[in-house]
Tab-separated table of C-alpha atoms and ligand atoms in Angstrom:
chain	number	residue	atom	x	y	z
A	1	UNK	CA	-1.442	-6.692	-22.119
A	2	UNK	CA	1.895	-7.767	-20.961
A	3	UNK	CA	2.456	-10.888	-18.816
A	4	UNK	CA	3.779	-10.436	-15.402
A	5	UNK	CA	4.293	-13.063	-12.622
A	6	UNK	CA	3.170	-11.389	-9.336
A	7	UNK	CA	0.088	-8.867	-11.059
A	8	UNK	CA	-2.620	-8.974	-13.354
A	9	UNK	CA	-3.512	-5.918	-15.826
A	10	UNK	CA	-6.557	-5.310	-17.669
A	11	UNK	CA	-8.332	-2.465	-19.176
A	12	UNK	CA	-11.975	-1.570	-18.805
A	13	UNK	CA	-13.003	1.410	-21.020
A	14	UNK	CA	-10.557	4.179	-19.994
A	15	UNK	CA	-9.748	2.848	-16.672
A	16	UNK	CA	-6.288	0.487	-16.198
A	17	UNK	CA	-6.859	-2.283	-13.492
A	18	UNK	CA	-3.582	-3.590	-11.889
A	19	UNK	CA	-4.267	-6.599	-9.431
A	20	UNK	CA	-1.705	-7.761	-7.337
A	21	UNK	CA	-1.671	-11.559	-7.732
A	22	UNK	CA	-0.029	-13.355	-4.802
A	23	UNK	CA	-3.106	-14.617	-3.188
A	24	UNK	CA	-1.458	-17.549	-1.175
A	25	UNK	CA	0.799	-14.711	0.526
A	26	UNK	CA	-2.019	-12.237	0.924
A	27	UNK	CA	-0.695	-10.214	-1.770
A	28	UNK	CA	2.266	-9.492	0.055
A	29	UNK	CA	4.707	-6.809	-1.555
A	30	UNK	CA	8.421	-8.705	-2.558
A	31	UNK	CA	10.684	-6.542	-4.517
A	32	UNK	CA	9.869	-8.447	-7.867
A	33	UNK	CA	6.350	-7.755	-7.295
A	34	UNK	CA	7.206	-3.672	-6.445
A	35	UNK	CA	9.118	-3.692	-9.296
A	36	UNK	CA	6.384	-4.923	-11.777
A	37	UNK	CA	3.811	-2.845	-10.135
A	38	UNK	CA	6.174	0.218	-10.959
A	39	UNK	CA	6.210	-0.585	-14.768
A	40	UNK	CA	2.374	-1.358	-15.027
A	41	UNK	CA	1.508	1.937	-13.556
A	42	UNK	CA	3.998	3.868	-15.387
A	43	UNK	CA	2.464	2.268	-18.418
A	44	UNK	CA	-0.981	3.345	-17.789
A	45	UNK	CA	-0.105	6.270	-16.619
A	46	UNK	CA	1.508	6.982	-20.271
A	47	UNK	CA	-1.276	5.578	-22.126
A	48	UNK	CA	-3.330	8.527	-23.331
A	49	UNK	CA	-6.461	6.359	-23.581
A	50	UNK	CA	-6.293	5.341	-20.048
A	51	UNK	CA	-8.071	8.084	-17.765
A	52	UNK	CA	-8.071	6.381	-14.271
A	53	UNK	CA	-6.162	3.343	-12.738
A	54	UNK	CA	-7.301	1.029	-10.397
A	55	UNK	CA	-5.175	-0.874	-7.788
A	56	UNK	CA	-6.584	-4.497	-5.870
A	57	UNK	CA	-5.964	-7.410	-4.576
A	58	UNK	CA	-6.514	-10.872	-5.719
A	59	UNK	CA	-8.696	-13.229	-3.637
A	60	UNK	CA	-11.380	-12.342	-1.263
A	61	UNK	CA	-9.351	-12.093	1.792
A	62	UNK	CA	-6.563	-9.591	1.042
A	63	UNK	CA	-5.968	-6.098	-0.591
A	64	UNK	CA	-2.004	-6.497	0.622
A	65	UNK	CA	-1.015	-7.916	4.053
A	66	UNK	CA	2.133	-5.484	4.104
A	67	UNK	CA	5.947	-6.324	2.904
A	68	UNK	CA	7.001	-9.330	2.253
A	69	UNK	CA	8.245	-10.354	5.953
A	70	UNK	CA	10.176	-13.411	5.062
A	71	UNK	CA	12.102	-11.367	2.502
A	72	UNK	CA	13.267	-8.957	4.558
A	73	UNK	CA	13.394	-10.921	8.043
A	74	UNK	CA	17.573	-11.224	7.620
A	75	UNK	CA	18.741	-7.666	6.150
A	76	UNK	CA	20.700	-5.344	7.925
A	77	UNK	CA	20.087	-1.618	8.704
A	78	UNK	CA	21.684	-0.527	5.167
A	79	UNK	CA	19.557	-3.140	3.315
A	80	UNK	CA	16.443	-2.074	5.852
A	81	UNK	CA	16.856	1.706	4.728
A	82	UNK	CA	17.426	0.995	0.985
A	83	UNK	CA	14.307	-1.789	1.150
A	84	UNK	CA	12.097	1.510	2.341
A	85	UNK	CA	14.123	4.094	-0.386
A	86	UNK	CA	13.690	1.912	-3.274
A	87	UNK	CA	10.138	0.837	-2.555
A	88	UNK	CA	8.974	4.656	-2.157
A	89	UNK	CA	10.886	5.633	-5.120
A	90	UNK	CA	9.366	2.716	-7.260
A	91	UNK	CA	6.079	2.606	-5.986
A	92	UNK	CA	4.596	4.848	-3.229
A	93	UNK	CA	6.019	8.184	-4.126
A	94	UNK	CA	5.439	7.176	-7.514
A	95	UNK	CA	1.805	6.461	-7.398
A	96	UNK	CA	1.306	9.500	-5.327
A	97	UNK	CA	2.668	11.732	-7.896
A	98	UNK	CA	1.111	9.827	-11.178
A	99	UNK	CA	-0.817	12.147	-13.581
A	100	UNK	CA	-3.765	9.872	-13.881
A	101	UNK	CA	-6.002	9.501	-10.646
A	102	UNK	CA	-5.484	6.093	-8.577
A	103	UNK	CA	-8.101	4.429	-6.613
A	104	UNK	CA	-7.488	1.556	-4.351
A	105	UNK	CA	-9.910	-0.807	-4.268
A	106	UNK	CA	-9.319	-2.396	-0.678
A	107	UNK	CA	-11.155	-5.786	-0.994
A	108	UNK	CA	-9.841	-7.126	2.450
A	109	UNK	CA	-6.551	-7.063	4.609
A	110	UNK	CA	-4.765	-3.693	3.831
A	111	UNK	CA	-1.993	-4.077	6.470
A	112	UNK	CA	1.378	-2.010	7.025
A	113	UNK	CA	2.835	-1.715	2.992
A	114	UNK	CA	-0.796	-2.475	1.869
A	115	UNK	CA	-2.253	0.078	3.530
A	116	UNK	CA	0.625	2.461	2.670
A	117	UNK	CA	-0.132	1.342	-0.889
A	118	UNK	CA	-3.808	2.489	-0.485
A	119	UNK	CA	-2.578	5.684	1.415
A	120	UNK	CA	-0.241	6.666	-1.737
A	121	UNK	CA	-3.341	5.997	-3.831
A	122	UNK	CA	-5.501	9.229	-4.679
A	123	UNK	CA	-8.719	7.943	-3.595
A	124	UNK	CA	-9.723	4.891	-1.618
A	125	UNK	CA	-13.242	2.672	-1.518
A	126	UNK	CA	-13.340	-0.422	0.759
A	127	UNK	CA	-15.152	-3.795	1.021
A	128	UNK	CA	-17.223	-3.843	4.049
A	129	UNK	CA	-15.146	-6.814	5.437
A	130	UNK	CA	-11.811	-4.929	4.995
A	131	UNK	CA	-9.316	-4.234	7.896
A	132	UNK	CA	-6.664	-2.076	7.751
A	133	UNK	CA	-3.766	-1.077	10.106
A	134	UNK	CA	0.117	-0.775	10.136
A	135	UNK	CA	1.148	-3.626	12.639
A	136	UNK	CA	4.707	-3.032	11.935
A	137	UNK	CA	5.940	-2.063	15.416
A	138	UNK	CA	4.311	-5.568	16.434
A	139	UNK	CA	7.331	-7.032	14.563
A	140	UNK	CA	9.979	-4.467	15.833
A	141	UNK	CA	9.920	-2.333	13.076
A	142	UNK	CA	8.145	0.599	12.097
A	143	UNK	CA	5.889	1.504	8.639
A	144	UNK	CA	8.530	1.956	6.110
A	145	UNK	CA	6.537	2.989	3.040
A	146	UNK	CA	5.483	6.462	3.918
A	147	UNK	CA	2.646	5.142	6.463
A	148	UNK	CA	4.122	7.365	9.361
A	149	UNK	CA	3.738	10.151	7.257
A	150	UNK	CA	0.624	9.936	4.633
A	151	UNK	CA	-1.634	7.793	7.834
A	152	UNK	CA	-1.153	11.463	10.045
A	153	UNK	CA	-2.030	13.371	6.794
A	154	UNK	CA	-5.039	12.105	6.048
A	155	UNK	CA	-6.853	10.816	9.456
A	156	UNK	CA	-4.554	13.258	11.555
A	157	UNK	CA	-1.892	12.955	13.871
A	158	UNK	CA	-3.771	11.270	17.166
A	159	UNK	CA	-5.816	8.822	15.471
A	160	UNK	CA	-2.354	7.972	13.480
A	161	UNK	CA	-0.392	7.510	16.546
A	162	UNK	CA	-2.888	5.351	18.228
A	163	UNK	CA	-2.691	2.976	15.233
A	164	UNK	CA	0.546	2.856	14.830
A	165	UNK	CA	1.594	2.280	18.352
A	166	UNK	CA	-1.147	0.080	19.319
A	167	UNK	CA	-0.743	-1.908	15.813
A	168	UNK	CA	-4.393	-2.714	15.634
A	169	UNK	CA	-6.569	-3.075	12.827
A	170	UNK	CA	-9.536	-0.983	12.195
A	171	UNK	CA	-12.752	-2.359	10.113
A	172	UNK	CA	-14.291	-0.740	7.223
A	173	UNK	CA	-16.569	1.443	9.327
A	174	UNK	CA	-14.225	2.768	11.523
A	175	UNK	CA	-12.170	3.723	8.396
A	176	UNK	CA	-15.112	5.651	6.846
A	177	UNK	CA	-15.541	7.473	9.914
A	178	UNK	CA	-11.909	8.367	10.175
A	179	UNK	CA	-11.691	9.597	6.549
A	180	UNK	CA	-9.408	7.060	5.751
A	181	UNK	CA	-11.811	5.670	2.888
A	182	UNK	CA	-14.392	7.481	0.995
A	183	UNK	CA	-16.924	4.829	0.771
A	184	UNK	CA	-17.536	1.185	2.055
A	185	UNK	CA	-19.595	-1.146	-0.412
A	186	UNK	CA	-20.657	-4.643	-0.001
A	187	UNK	CA	-17.488	-7.120	-1.136
A	188	UNK	CA	-19.459	-8.182	-4.445
A	189	UNK	CA	-20.055	-4.741	-5.440
A	190	UNK	CA	-16.572	-3.282	-4.871
A	191	UNK	CA	-15.628	-3.562	-8.045
A	192	UNK	CA	-18.396	-2.199	-9.679
A	193	UNK	CA	-18.129	0.866	-7.181
A	194	UNK	CA	-14.549	1.580	-8.096
A	195	UNK	CA	-15.477	1.496	-11.836
A	196	UNK	CA	-18.427	3.797	-11.207
A	197	UNK	CA	-16.290	6.145	-9.311
A	198	UNK	CA	-13.501	5.952	-12.475
A	199	UNK	CA	-16.191	7.138	-14.499
A	200	UNK	CA	-17.149	9.843	-12.699
A	201	UNK	CA	-13.664	10.912	-12.673
A	202	UNK	CA	-13.472	10.809	-16.415
A	203	UNK	CA	-15.998	13.008	-16.764
A	204	UNK	CA	-13.505	15.979	-15.919
A	205	UNK	CA	-10.461	17.588	-17.690
A	206	UNK	CA	-7.428	14.971	-17.128
A	207	UNK	CA	-4.835	17.667	-17.370
A	208	UNK	CA	-6.486	19.633	-14.763
A	209	UNK	CA	-6.568	16.482	-12.541
A	210	UNK	CA	-2.952	16.040	-12.865
A	211	UNK	CA	-2.398	19.776	-11.729
A	212	UNK	CA	-4.779	19.426	-9.013
A	213	UNK	CA	-2.937	16.262	-7.675
A	214	UNK	CA	0.453	18.266	-8.072
A	215	UNK	CA	-0.972	20.964	-6.105
A	216	UNK	CA	-2.625	19.046	-3.312
A	217	UNK	CA	0.702	16.881	-2.880
A	218	UNK	CA	2.844	20.430	-2.657
A	219	UNK	CA	0.998	20.961	0.985
A	220	UNK	CA	3.335	18.230	2.323
A	221	UNK	CA	7.290	18.271	3.209
A	222	UNK	CA	9.465	15.621	2.427
A	223	UNK	CA	11.621	15.787	5.492
A	224	UNK	CA	9.297	13.234	7.461
A	225	UNK	CA	9.879	10.601	4.705
A	226	UNK	CA	13.740	10.512	5.106
A	227	UNK	CA	13.541	10.383	8.936
A	228	UNK	CA	10.971	7.249	8.086
A	229	UNK	CA	13.702	5.570	5.672
A	230	UNK	CA	16.191	6.374	8.625
A	231	UNK	CA	14.216	4.676	11.332
A	232	UNK	CA	13.087	1.987	9.377
A	233	UNK	CA	16.672	1.236	8.597
A	234	UNK	CA	17.565	1.454	12.233
A	235	UNK	CA	15.065	-1.021	13.478
A	236	UNK	CA	16.929	-3.675	11.414
A	237	UNK	CA	19.746	-3.308	14.075
A	238	UNK	CA	17.953	-4.195	17.090
A	239	UNK	CA	16.918	-7.302	19.066
A	240	UNK	CA	13.246	-6.447	18.859
A	241	UNK	CA	13.398	-6.772	14.978
A	242	UNK	CA	14.656	-10.466	14.907
A	243	UNK	CA	12.429	-11.461	17.698
A	244	UNK	CA	9.169	-9.887	16.187
A	245	UNK	CA	10.028	-11.374	12.630
A	246	UNK	CA	10.966	-14.663	13.570
A	247	UNK	CA	7.976	-14.951	16.048
A	248	UNK	CA	5.857	-14.217	13.268
A	249	UNK	CA	7.276	-16.890	11.236
A	250	UNK	CA	7.217	-19.306	13.842
A	251	UNK	CA	3.378	-18.241	14.371
A	252	UNK	CA	3.867	-17.383	18.256
A	253	UNK	CA	3.888	-13.868	20.117
A	254	UNK	CA	6.925	-11.839	20.173
A	255	UNK	CA	8.597	-11.472	23.555
A	256	UNK	CA	10.280	-7.879	23.067
A	257	UNK	CA	13.379	-7.420	25.209
A	258	UNK	CA	13.284	-3.644	24.483
A	259	UNK	CA	16.614	-3.861	22.700
B	1	LIG	N1	4.505	-11.032	4.359
B	1	LIG	C1	4.947	-12.583	4.100
B	1	LIG	N2	4.244	-13.208	4.274
B	1	LIG	C2	2.777	-13.013	4.737
B	1	LIG	C3	2.546	-11.535	4.792
B	1	LIG	C4	3.410	-10.886	4.800
B	1	LIG	N3	3.409	-9.506	5.035
B	1	LIG	N4	1.375	-11.485	5.489
B	1	LIG	C5	0.837	-13.305	5.619
B	1	LIG	N5	1.694	-13.887	4.873
B	1	LIG	C6	1.511	-15.305	4.554
B	1	LIG	C7	1.808	-16.148	5.618
B	1	LIG	O1	3.042	-15.945	6.228
B	1	LIG	C8	1.228	-17.123	5.375
B	1	LIG	O2	1.881	-17.948	4.511
B	1	LIG	P1	2.237	-19.684	4.660
B	1	LIG	O3	0.852	-20.303	4.592
B	1	LIG	O4	3.394	-20.112	4.035
B	1	LIG	O5	2.493	-19.547	6.228
B	1	LIG	C9	0.040	-17.010	4.242
B	1	LIG	O6	0.560	-15.362	4.031
B	1	LIG	C10	-1.501	-16.772	4.657
B	1	LIG	O7	-1.638	-16.032	6.315
B	1	LIG	P2	-1.839	-16.597	7.765
B	1	LIG	O8	-1.637	-18.035	7.766
B	1	LIG	O9	-0.950	-15.782	8.424
B	1	LIG	O10	-3.548	-16.157	7.460
B	1	LIG	P3	-4.286	-15.737	8.696
B	1	LIG	O11	-5.736	-15.722	8.156
B	1	LIG	O12	-4.154	-16.389	10.135
B	1	LIG	O13	-3.749	-13.877	9.272
B	1	LIG	C11	-2.997	-11.959	8.605
B	1	LIG	C12	-3.867	-13.007	8.145
B	1	LIG	C13	-3.470	-11.124	10.096
B	1	LIG	C14	-3.301	-10.847	7.724
B	1	LIG	C15	-1.590	-12.156	8.927
B	1	LIG	O14	-1.242	-13.044	7.666
B	1	LIG	C16	-0.729	-11.372	9.328
B	1	LIG	O15	-0.929	-10.693	10.273
B	1	LIG	N6	0.212	-10.782	8.053
B	1	LIG	C17	1.376	-9.673	8.705
B	1	LIG	C18	0.696	-8.755	8.548
B	1	LIG	C19	1.773	-7.694	8.796
B	1	LIG	O16	2.563	-7.624	9.648
B	1	LIG	N7	2.064	-6.535	7.826
B	1	LIG	C20	3.161	-5.846	8.050
B	1	LIG	C21	4.288	-6.410	7.384
B	1	LIG	S1	6.349	-5.062	7.540
B	1	LIG	C22	5.637	-3.782	6.405
B	1	LIG	O17	4.618	-3.939	5.898
B	1	LIG	C23	6.878	-2.899	6.548
B	1	LIG	C24	6.497	-1.797	5.664
B	1	LIG	O18	6.048	-1.030	6.050
B	1	LIG	C25	7.728	-1.502	4.721
């Protein structure tokens, strides 16, 4: 197995397991982690022995707490748009369109880019302590890794609007009720449950599964994703974005001016 700096990879039978491994930053996605994830997903997808891919976070606290706020807080509009476009290309759109089914094992906080990675995966299973949300508007920005599109596709526009505009987190039971995850299990049983699901998937035709993924994805237009990238970039030129990200780093509540 190749050595990465921010992720771990291993195999269990025909399943490739990718663990995002920045526990001190709650597995936040910086550019380097996204590039490593791209490479690992690509490698498992091309390996004919691998029939299912699991993605999870290291530690017991977080799946992924979002894009790395400290990395992007001084970006301008062009850099913000580029961050969203590159991230979507390398990871979120990439995962959604893989031939090999991807299961997100949501083992704790899945926020912002973390929930967006789970939304791009084909199946989501959560541990009972998981918390999910898109808190971006509390930072003065919007979800930029496909969240405005995929959350509405999966749980419906009304609930997605509520979650995005209130920037609140939902617990695992609510996520199950919303159809955001297909199963909730005790944290200690999460990996067992996702491996079981992987084995269940492996009974079926890989070729047909890859066609099915393409067919299901074909229903969704790409226009909304472009709008999301543009508006994500625009948010970086606002006073609210500077205030929201600075307040996060300074561990205080933001005072938004609306400018
Ligand atoms: N980016 C960078 N660092 C992060 C992070 C993130 N998204 N989330 C957590 N961290 C860091 C914290 O800054 C902290 O670092 P230090 O120890 O160096 O101060 C460390 O991880 C542990 O976090 P906390 O001390 O905050 O842990 P907590 O238990 O008090 O709170 C939490 C946990 C509620 C998840 C809180 O960390 C949090 O709110 N994180 C940010 C969540 C968020 O806003 N995510 C969206 C990011 S924007 C995005 O994703 C944009 C996009 O769509 C492209």
